[in-house]
Structure formats: C-alpha cells, structure tokens
C-alpha cells in the first residue's frame, strides 16, 4: 500500500492566486513527521515546511502553509500568492521510525505550473 | 544552516566502469546519511542508509554489492556504483537526517 499519496500529477495556477497540493499518508506509528519539498528543474531538493504528528497547529512558513488534518491523514500544502518561480515539482514526504531508525518516504510528486 | 555537498554534480561513464559519488556535511557531523535514487519524472526512492562506523543498511531490492556505501568519517559518505550499466543512469541524492538537508544531487549517465 502507498504510504504517501499525491493524486495530482500536474496542477496549473494563475500568478498571484493560491493553490493547494494534496497529500495523504498512511502510518500506524503515532509519532511521525510530514515534509514538503520543492524540486526545480535543476534537481535540488528544497525543504519548504514541516509538520510533526503531535503539533497542535498547522505549520506555516511565509507563503507556505500546511493544512494538517490528522483524522483524515492528510497534509495538503497551500501556496498563497503564487509566483512564476513557484513552477516546479513538489514532493510530500513522511518520516517514520522503523526498527529504531528514521526512514523517509516520498510521494510521486505534483508538477505545478504558474501561469502569467 | 547545515549544508550538504555532493561531488561530482554530474558524471558520464562507460558501461562496466565504476563511479564514486561523495557526500559531505560541511558544517556539522553526520553519523547517518541517506542515499536516494531518482529516475526521470519519478519520485525519490531510498536506496540505503549509511552509518558511520558500521555497515550500511540497504533497502529491499537494492544490490549491496553493486552500490557500495562507505561512511568513512562523520563528514563523508560515499556511494560507488560498480560495473555501471545504462540502467543505472539516474539522479543520485544524499541527505542528512534531522531537518532533512539534501545534497544538490549527482546526475549519472552510463553510456
């Protein structure tokens, strides 16, 4: 079974508008972390935002916010006021502990295109 | 903040040769490093976890004799692709745990 599911292979958004990228996860571990990364065409992975499973409030980092709905096991990324430079691949990832070691699992990604 | 570097950033090699990729933590010590492989238009797949002073832990389906990992020091982990073949062509990325800082990646092309 997929542990991290990103159902949107591609998304378009008009410049200056907000966009939501979906991510659902599956784990039986009570302690886990959720991450979002941006990967531009250069290939580098850019860390955007983190949400811990015990965090009471949704994480925010500038124009990025994470809509964390624990009961639904979803961790959607919201990008406000989209910019042309936001065009990239976006990956949702989960960190879980397996046999005492961390393991990170990535979703299949969503390609975002911001339109001028 | 923490910085992870990789060298080389890209490499082209002939089929049958070996290629070594270095991953360095520049301003912190890392007892663990993660190695990922990313095929074009696909996600990152964890290959193995390198551990300083002990053997690497490989994910299921990853050939440990083909992908040699050595965590030589607290700031250096290396991945050697032995007897490379065209199907090994991929983007290889290392990262440190904690805040999950990634190296810039190494694009390997095997001809």
mmCIF file of C-alpha atoms in Angstrom:
data_model
loop_
_atom_site.group_PDB
_atom_site.id
_atom_site.type_symbol
_atom_site.label_atom_id
_atom_site.label_comp_id
_atom_site.label_asym_id
_atom_site.label_seq_id
_atom_site.Cartn_x
_atom_site.Cartn_y
_atom_site.Cartn_z
ATOM 1 C CA UNK A 1 0.000 0.000 0.000
ATOM 2 C CA UNK A 2 1.161 3.503 -0.778
ATOM 3 C CA UNK A 3 2.360 5.274 2.305
ATOM 4 C CA UNK A 4 2.339 8.715 0.718
ATOM 5 C CA UNK A 5 -0.181 9.530 -1.985
ATOM 6 C CA UNK A 6 -0.172 12.592 -4.185
ATOM 7 C CA UNK A 7 -3.122 12.313 -6.524
ATOM 8 C CA UNK A 8 -2.383 15.359 -8.671
ATOM 9 C CA UNK A 9 0.351 14.637 -11.210
ATOM 10 C CA UNK A 10 0.044 18.207 -12.520
ATOM 11 C CA UNK A 11 -1.545 21.471 -11.485
ATOM 12 C CA UNK A 12 -1.923 24.895 -13.056
ATOM 13 C CA UNK A 13 -2.438 28.105 -11.126
ATOM 14 C CA UNK A 14 -2.680 31.715 -12.170
ATOM 15 C CA UNK A 15 0.009 34.011 -10.862
ATOM 16 C CA UNK A 16 -0.927 35.666 -7.542
ATOM 17 C CA UNK A 17 -3.599 33.088 -6.785
ATOM 18 C CA UNK A 18 -3.457 30.405 -4.093
ATOM 19 C CA UNK A 19 -3.083 26.717 -4.864
ATOM 20 C CA UNK A 20 -3.472 23.570 -2.782
ATOM 21 C CA UNK A 21 -1.395 20.475 -3.422
ATOM 22 C CA UNK A 22 -2.865 17.322 -1.946
ATOM 23 C CA UNK A 23 -1.081 14.710 0.120
ATOM 24 C CA UNK A 24 -2.461 11.798 2.098
ATOM 25 C CA UNK A 25 -0.425 9.398 4.160
ATOM 26 C CA UNK A 26 -0.734 6.066 5.862
ATOM 27 C CA UNK A 27 1.046 5.021 9.012
ATOM 28 C CA UNK A 28 0.314 3.202 12.227
ATOM 29 C CA UNK A 29 3.157 4.930 14.025
ATOM 30 C CA UNK A 30 1.838 7.578 16.463
ATOM 31 C CA UNK A 31 4.994 9.641 16.010
ATOM 32 C CA UNK A 32 5.827 10.822 12.528
ATOM 33 C CA UNK A 33 6.785 13.892 10.589
ATOM 34 C CA UNK A 34 5.465 15.281 7.357
ATOM 35 C CA UNK A 35 7.507 17.365 4.934
ATOM 36 C CA UNK A 36 7.045 19.224 1.696
ATOM 37 C CA UNK A 37 9.852 19.801 -0.783
ATOM 38 C CA UNK A 38 10.197 21.766 -3.973
ATOM 39 C CA UNK A 39 12.333 20.416 -6.789
ATOM 40 C CA UNK A 40 13.006 22.848 -9.635
ATOM 41 C CA UNK A 41 14.391 21.680 -12.944
ATOM 42 C CA UNK A 42 17.933 21.918 -11.551
ATOM 43 C CA UNK A 43 17.155 18.870 -9.426
ATOM 44 C CA UNK A 44 17.976 20.231 -5.998
ATOM 45 C CA UNK A 45 15.519 19.417 -3.244
ATOM 46 C CA UNK A 46 14.405 22.493 -1.359
ATOM 47 C CA UNK A 47 12.829 21.998 2.049
ATOM 48 C CA UNK A 48 9.628 24.033 2.413
ATOM 49 C CA UNK A 49 7.732 23.102 5.533
ATOM 50 C CA UNK A 50 7.463 20.521 8.303
ATOM 51 C CA UNK A 51 4.579 19.268 10.432
ATOM 52 C CA UNK A 52 5.009 16.962 13.391
ATOM 53 C CA UNK A 53 2.297 14.469 14.233
ATOM 54 C CA UNK A 54 1.881 15.968 17.698
ATOM 55 C CA UNK A 55 1.848 19.570 16.575
ATOM 56 C CA UNK A 56 -1.436 21.196 17.507
ATOM 57 C CA UNK A 57 -1.271 23.992 14.999
ATOM 58 C CA UNK A 58 -0.798 23.895 11.269
ATOM 59 C CA UNK A 59 2.705 24.784 10.174
ATOM 60 C CA UNK A 60 3.309 27.980 8.240
ATOM 61 C CA UNK A 61 6.427 29.317 6.525
ATOM 62 C CA UNK A 62 5.941 32.547 4.652
ATOM 63 C CA UNK A 63 3.678 31.850 1.682
ATOM 64 C CA UNK A 64 3.573 28.153 2.510
ATOM 65 C CA UNK A 65 1.156 26.599 4.944
ATOM 66 C CA UNK A 66 0.333 23.016 5.685
ATOM 67 C CA UNK A 67 -3.309 22.032 6.142
ATOM 68 C CA UNK A 68 -2.861 19.137 8.560
ATOM 69 C CA UNK A 69 -5.928 17.005 9.147
ATOM 70 C CA UNK A 70 -4.765 14.164 11.309
ATOM 71 C CA UNK A 71 -8.002 12.200 11.417
ATOM 72 C CA UNK A 72 -8.158 12.211 7.633
ATOM 73 C CA UNK A 73 -4.412 11.582 7.362
ATOM 74 C CA UNK A 74 -3.939 14.448 5.007
ATOM 75 C CA UNK A 75 -1.230 17.094 4.858
ATOM 76 C CA UNK A 76 -2.009 19.416 1.998
ATOM 77 C CA UNK A 77 0.358 22.217 1.032
ATOM 78 C CA UNK A 78 -1.140 25.622 0.400
ATOM 79 C CA UNK A 79 0.883 28.149 -1.558
ATOM 80 C CA UNK A 80 -0.536 31.636 -1.379
ATOM 81 C CA UNK A 81 0.082 34.423 -3.877
ATOM 82 C CA UNK A 82 1.721 32.123 -6.419
ATOM 83 C CA UNK A 83 4.780 33.388 -8.251
ATOM 84 C CA UNK A 84 6.255 32.287 -11.562
ATOM 85 C CA UNK A 85 9.252 30.959 -9.654
ATOM 86 C CA UNK A 86 6.993 28.514 -7.847
ATOM 87 C CA UNK A 87 6.769 26.403 -11.008
ATOM 88 C CA UNK A 88 8.441 23.123 -10.043
ATOM 89 C CA UNK A 89 7.837 19.596 -8.821
ATOM 90 C CA UNK A 90 6.525 19.345 -5.274
ATOM 91 C CA UNK A 91 7.006 16.264 -3.140
ATOM 92 C CA UNK A 92 5.257 15.311 0.057
ATOM 93 C CA UNK A 93 7.250 13.065 2.366
ATOM 94 C CA UNK A 94 6.809 11.287 5.659
ATOM 95 C CA UNK A 95 9.405 10.410 8.241
ATOM 96 C CA UNK A 96 8.695 7.393 10.353
ATOM 97 C CA UNK A 97 10.754 5.311 12.728
ATOM 98 C CA UNK A 98 11.363 1.722 11.711
ATOM 99 C CA UNK A 99 13.404 -0.579 13.954
ATOM 100 C CA UNK A 100 14.820 2.399 15.748
ATOM 101 C CA UNK A 101 15.949 4.240 12.631
ATOM 102 C CA UNK A 102 14.411 7.058 10.672
ATOM 103 C CA UNK A 103 13.115 6.390 7.202
ATOM 104 C CA UNK A 104 11.773 8.938 4.769
ATOM 105 C CA UNK A 105 9.154 8.036 2.211
ATOM 106 C CA UNK A 106 8.265 10.292 -0.703
ATOM 107 C CA UNK A 107 5.136 10.679 -2.749
ATOM 108 C CA UNK A 108 5.151 10.635 -6.526
ATOM 109 C CA UNK A 109 5.068 14.395 -6.740
ATOM 110 C CA UNK A 110 2.924 17.114 -8.285
ATOM 111 C CA UNK A 111 4.196 19.311 -11.090
ATOM 112 C CA UNK A 112 3.000 22.862 -10.560
ATOM 113 C CA UNK A 113 2.924 25.363 -13.378
ATOM 114 C CA UNK A 114 2.263 29.004 -12.539
ATOM 115 C CA UNK A 115 0.744 30.944 -15.405
ATOM 116 C CA UNK A 116 1.460 34.613 -16.040
ATOM 117 C CA UNK B 1 22.327 26.398 8.387
ATOM 118 C CA UNK B 2 23.549 22.899 7.683
ATOM 119 C CA UNK B 3 24.901 22.304 4.208
ATOM 120 C CA UNK B 4 25.417 19.041 2.415
ATOM 121 C CA UNK B 5 27.576 18.926 -0.691
ATOM 122 C CA UNK B 6 27.927 16.278 -3.369
ATOM 123 C CA UNK B 7 30.664 15.644 -5.860
ATOM 124 C CA UNK B 8 30.580 15.357 -8.765
ATOM 125 C CA UNK B 9 27.430 17.160 -9.795
ATOM 126 C CA UNK B 10 27.313 15.160 -12.995
ATOM 127 C CA UNK B 11 29.308 12.306 -14.468
ATOM 128 C CA UNK B 12 29.309 10.340 -17.687
ATOM 129 C CA UNK B 13 30.948 6.951 -17.665
ATOM 130 C CA UNK B 14 31.241 3.941 -19.902
ATOM 131 C CA UNK B 15 29.367 0.754 -19.231
ATOM 132 C CA UNK B 16 31.340 -1.581 -16.990
ATOM 133 C CA UNK B 17 33.264 1.092 -15.142
ATOM 134 C CA UNK B 18 32.780 2.201 -11.538
ATOM 135 C CA UNK B 19 31.810 5.636 -10.330
ATOM 136 C CA UNK B 20 32.234 7.107 -6.867
ATOM 137 C CA UNK B 21 29.930 9.840 -5.561
ATOM 138 C CA UNK B 22 30.904 11.783 -2.459
ATOM 139 C CA UNK B 23 28.528 13.344 0.024
ATOM 140 C CA UNK B 24 29.906 15.722 2.623
ATOM 141 C CA UNK B 25 28.343 17.504 5.544
ATOM 142 C CA UNK B 26 30.066 20.870 5.579
ATOM 143 C CA UNK B 27 29.333 22.361 8.967
ATOM 144 C CA UNK B 28 28.046 19.515 11.068
ATOM 145 C CA UNK B 29 28.807 15.895 11.814
ATOM 146 C CA UNK B 30 26.515 13.239 10.451
ATOM 147 C CA UNK B 31 26.552 9.722 11.820
ATOM 148 C CA UNK B 32 23.906 8.813 9.263
ATOM 149 C CA UNK B 33 23.376 9.719 5.623
ATOM 150 C CA UNK B 34 20.581 8.671 3.313
ATOM 151 C CA UNK B 35 21.150 7.822 -0.350
ATOM 152 C CA UNK B 36 18.300 8.197 -2.826
ATOM 153 C CA UNK B 37 17.895 7.468 -6.497
ATOM 154 C CA UNK B 38 15.514 9.379 -8.723
ATOM 155 C CA UNK B 39 14.720 8.252 -12.250
ATOM 156 C CA UNK B 40 13.386 10.877 -14.690
ATOM 157 C CA UNK B 41 9.905 12.108 -13.828
ATOM 158 C CA UNK B 42 9.759 9.819 -10.818
ATOM 159 C CA UNK B 43 9.974 10.205 -7.083
ATOM 160 C CA UNK B 44 12.939 9.731 -4.780
ATOM 161 C CA UNK B 45 13.496 6.161 -3.742
ATOM 162 C CA UNK B 46 15.593 5.454 -0.669
ATOM 163 C CA UNK B 47 18.421 3.119 -1.591
ATOM 164 C CA UNK B 48 20.327 2.814 1.634
ATOM 165 C CA UNK B 49 21.278 4.419 4.907
ATOM 166 C CA UNK B 50 24.962 4.824 5.616
ATOM 167 C CA UNK B 51 26.141 4.658 9.183
ATOM 168 C CA UNK B 52 29.479 5.954 10.390
ATOM 169 C CA UNK B 53 31.494 3.103 11.844
ATOM 170 C CA UNK B 54 29.175 0.318 10.771
ATOM 171 C CA UNK B 55 27.677 -1.275 7.689
ATOM 172 C CA UNK B 56 25.133 0.482 5.575
ATOM 173 C CA UNK B 57 21.517 -0.585 5.669
ATOM 174 C CA UNK B 58 20.115 -1.311 2.232
ATOM 175 C CA UNK B 59 16.503 -1.151 1.165
ATOM 176 C CA UNK B 60 14.846 -4.199 -0.261
ATOM 177 C CA UNK B 61 15.776 -4.787 -3.885
ATOM 178 C CA UNK B 62 18.981 -2.721 -3.789
ATOM 179 C CA UNK B 63 22.099 -4.748 -4.572
ATOM 180 C CA UNK B 64 24.647 -4.067 -1.876
ATOM 181 C CA UNK B 65 27.476 -5.473 -3.985
ATOM 182 C CA UNK B 66 26.640 -3.109 -6.815
ATOM 183 C CA UNK B 67 26.055 0.014 -4.766
ATOM 184 C CA UNK B 68 28.896 0.169 -2.273
ATOM 185 C CA UNK B 69 28.394 2.631 0.525
ATOM 186 C CA UNK B 70 31.116 3.725 2.879
ATOM 187 C CA UNK B 71 30.703 6.198 5.712
ATOM 188 C CA UNK B 72 34.382 6.960 6.144
ATOM 189 C CA UNK B 73 34.059 9.754 8.674
ATOM 190 C CA UNK B 74 31.496 11.922 10.409
ATOM 191 C CA UNK B 75 31.539 14.296 7.442
ATOM 192 C CA UNK B 76 31.909 11.981 4.457
ATOM 193 C CA UNK B 77 29.766 9.247 2.961
ATOM 194 C CA UNK B 78 30.455 7.733 -0.446
ATOM 195 C CA UNK B 79 28.377 5.746 -2.900
ATOM 196 C CA UNK B 80 30.227 3.700 -5.501
ATOM 197 C CA UNK B 81 28.281 2.333 -8.421
ATOM 198 C CA UNK B 82 30.277 -0.691 -9.523
ATOM 199 C CA UNK B 83 30.225 -2.094 -13.049
ATOM 200 C CA UNK B 84 27.757 0.568 -14.084
ATOM 201 C CA UNK B 85 25.246 -0.146 -16.823
ATOM 202 C CA UNK B 86 22.930 2.192 -18.746
ATOM 203 C CA UNK B 87 20.022 1.254 -16.477
ATOM 204 C CA UNK B 88 21.975 2.754 -13.572
ATOM 205 C CA UNK B 89 21.713 6.169 -15.205
ATOM 206 C CA UNK B 90 19.830 8.259 -12.702
ATOM 207 C CA UNK B 91 19.939 11.208 -10.334
ATOM 208 C CA UNK B 92 21.561 10.231 -7.038
ATOM 209 C CA UNK B 93 20.918 12.383 -3.984
ATOM 210 C CA UNK B 94 22.240 12.162 -0.460
ATOM 211 C CA UNK B 95 20.710 13.773 2.587
ATOM 212 C CA UNK B 96 21.304 14.162 6.268
ATOM 213 C CA UNK B 97 18.607 13.286 8.791
ATOM 214 C CA UNK B 98 17.106 15.708 11.235
ATOM 215 C CA UNK B 99 15.968 18.652 9.215
ATOM 216 C CA UNK B 100 16.451 16.664 6.043
ATOM 217 C CA UNK B 101 19.020 18.678 4.204
ATOM 218 C CA UNK B 102 19.725 17.368 0.765
ATOM 219 C CA UNK B 103 22.837 17.442 -1.286
ATOM 220 C CA UNK B 104 22.458 19.034 -4.717
ATOM 221 C CA UNK B 105 22.471 15.630 -6.411
ATOM 222 C CA UNK B 106 24.673 13.825 -8.911
ATOM 223 C CA UNK B 107 23.415 13.064 -12.379
ATOM 224 C CA UNK B 108 24.959 9.814 -13.605
ATOM 225 C CA UNK B 109 24.826 8.859 -17.257
ATOM 226 C CA UNK B 110 26.201 5.485 -18.287
ATOM 227 C CA UNK B 111 26.892 5.075 -21.981
#
